[in-house]
């Protein structure tokens, strides 16, 4: 399971404040803590508060890279913000560009642009593409899979390895009226997306979206993650500082026979993930 740490996101009050104060310690502390907890990548999202999003992305990337070499996942819907991040990021250990829809009303070519940016960034750069198009976020299984199929097709046409593609079926909060059915739709779509190419694309989700505004947030996150893994999910943007969540990942992998059982399988998982 590829774990992407969600915490360096301007959506969080402490990160928003650190960005405003140019407080490197807060950002570097979060980078180190998430790396120690088993994050394979660190999501970097400037949020909506910063006036200068491009400069903020660069400051975050440089600040993180001063303290650790964990691969980064540059998270912005704005190509200019990603371009700014790409100027300073070290893609040597790996990189993800997060995230592009299939197309947008005002940008039909956005997926092509992201693929091109990833190609320029070197052999280890991947992209996350959302099962979303100019009509918005689909509410049913078939449209999600159809959009995913178009994403896979375009990826192949561009000569971009499908193993460098992560497809995100877009997780919505479960408490939104009429949205409860979406969790199941996402699981079914995810299972089908795995059959779109050989080798299969990765799948990923913004896990914490599922529990926004609910009580029992961490319980909902943990259980949805385990269920999603059984439907083929092989990556997620998560709160890796939730130790029990990481234990759920380790246990699910062990029960699916992807990790060998030993009495210390939890410790072994963390140790292997850190390496
Ligand atoms: N898909 C992709 N990328 C994404 C998402 C996605 N990136 C952003 C987001 N969704 C994933 N990251 C988060 C980070 C935080 C929260 C949810 C998803 C979250 N934050 C608290 C909240 O809103 O309640 C903030 C609380 C606080 O300030 O402490 O839940 O889906 N590809």
PDB file of N, CA and C in Angstrom, residues 38 45 49 60 113 116 149 255:
ATOM      1  N   UNK A  38       5.496   6.325   8.445  1.00  0.00           N
ATOM      2  CA  UNK A  38       5.368   5.384   7.329  1.00  0.00           C
ATOM      3  C   UNK A  38       4.866   5.981   6.028  1.00  0.00           C
ATOM      4  N   UNK A  45      -0.176  20.731  -0.301  1.00  0.00           N
ATOM      5  CA  UNK A  45      -1.315  21.502  -0.808  1.00  0.00           C
ATOM      6  C   UNK A  45      -1.326  22.848  -0.096  1.00  0.00           C
ATOM      7  N   UNK A  49      -6.036  29.845   1.313  1.00  0.00           N
ATOM      8  CA  UNK A  49      -5.842  31.122   2.011  1.00  0.00           C
ATOM      9  C   UNK A  49      -4.695  31.961   1.442  1.00  0.00           C
ATOM     10  N   UNK A  60       6.922  25.756   0.470  1.00  0.00           N
ATOM     11  CA  UNK A  60       6.633  24.482   1.149  1.00  0.00           C
ATOM     12  C   UNK A  60       7.581  23.384   0.669  1.00  0.00           C
ATOM     13  N   UNK A 113      -1.554  17.873 -20.373  1.00  0.00           N
ATOM     14  CA  UNK A 113      -0.550  18.768 -19.774  1.00  0.00           C
ATOM     15  C   UNK A 113       0.114  18.114 -18.561  1.00  0.00           C
ATOM     16  N   UNK A 116       2.451  15.424 -19.656  1.00  0.00           N
ATOM     17  CA  UNK A 116       3.659  16.041 -20.207  1.00  0.00           C
ATOM     18  C   UNK A 116       4.566  16.545 -19.076  1.00  0.00           C
ATOM     19  N   UNK A 149     -11.662   4.806 -18.034  1.00  0.00           N
ATOM     20  CA  UNK A 149     -11.225   4.140 -19.269  1.00  0.00           C
ATOM     21  C   UNK A 149     -10.642   5.171 -20.241  1.00  0.00           C
ATOM     22  N   UNK A 255      -3.692 -10.000   6.050  1.00  0.00           N
ATOM     23  CA  UNK A 255      -4.837 -10.903   5.844  1.00  0.00           C
ATOM     24  C   UNK A 255      -5.067 -11.188   4.360  1.00  0.00           C
TER      25      UNK A 255
END
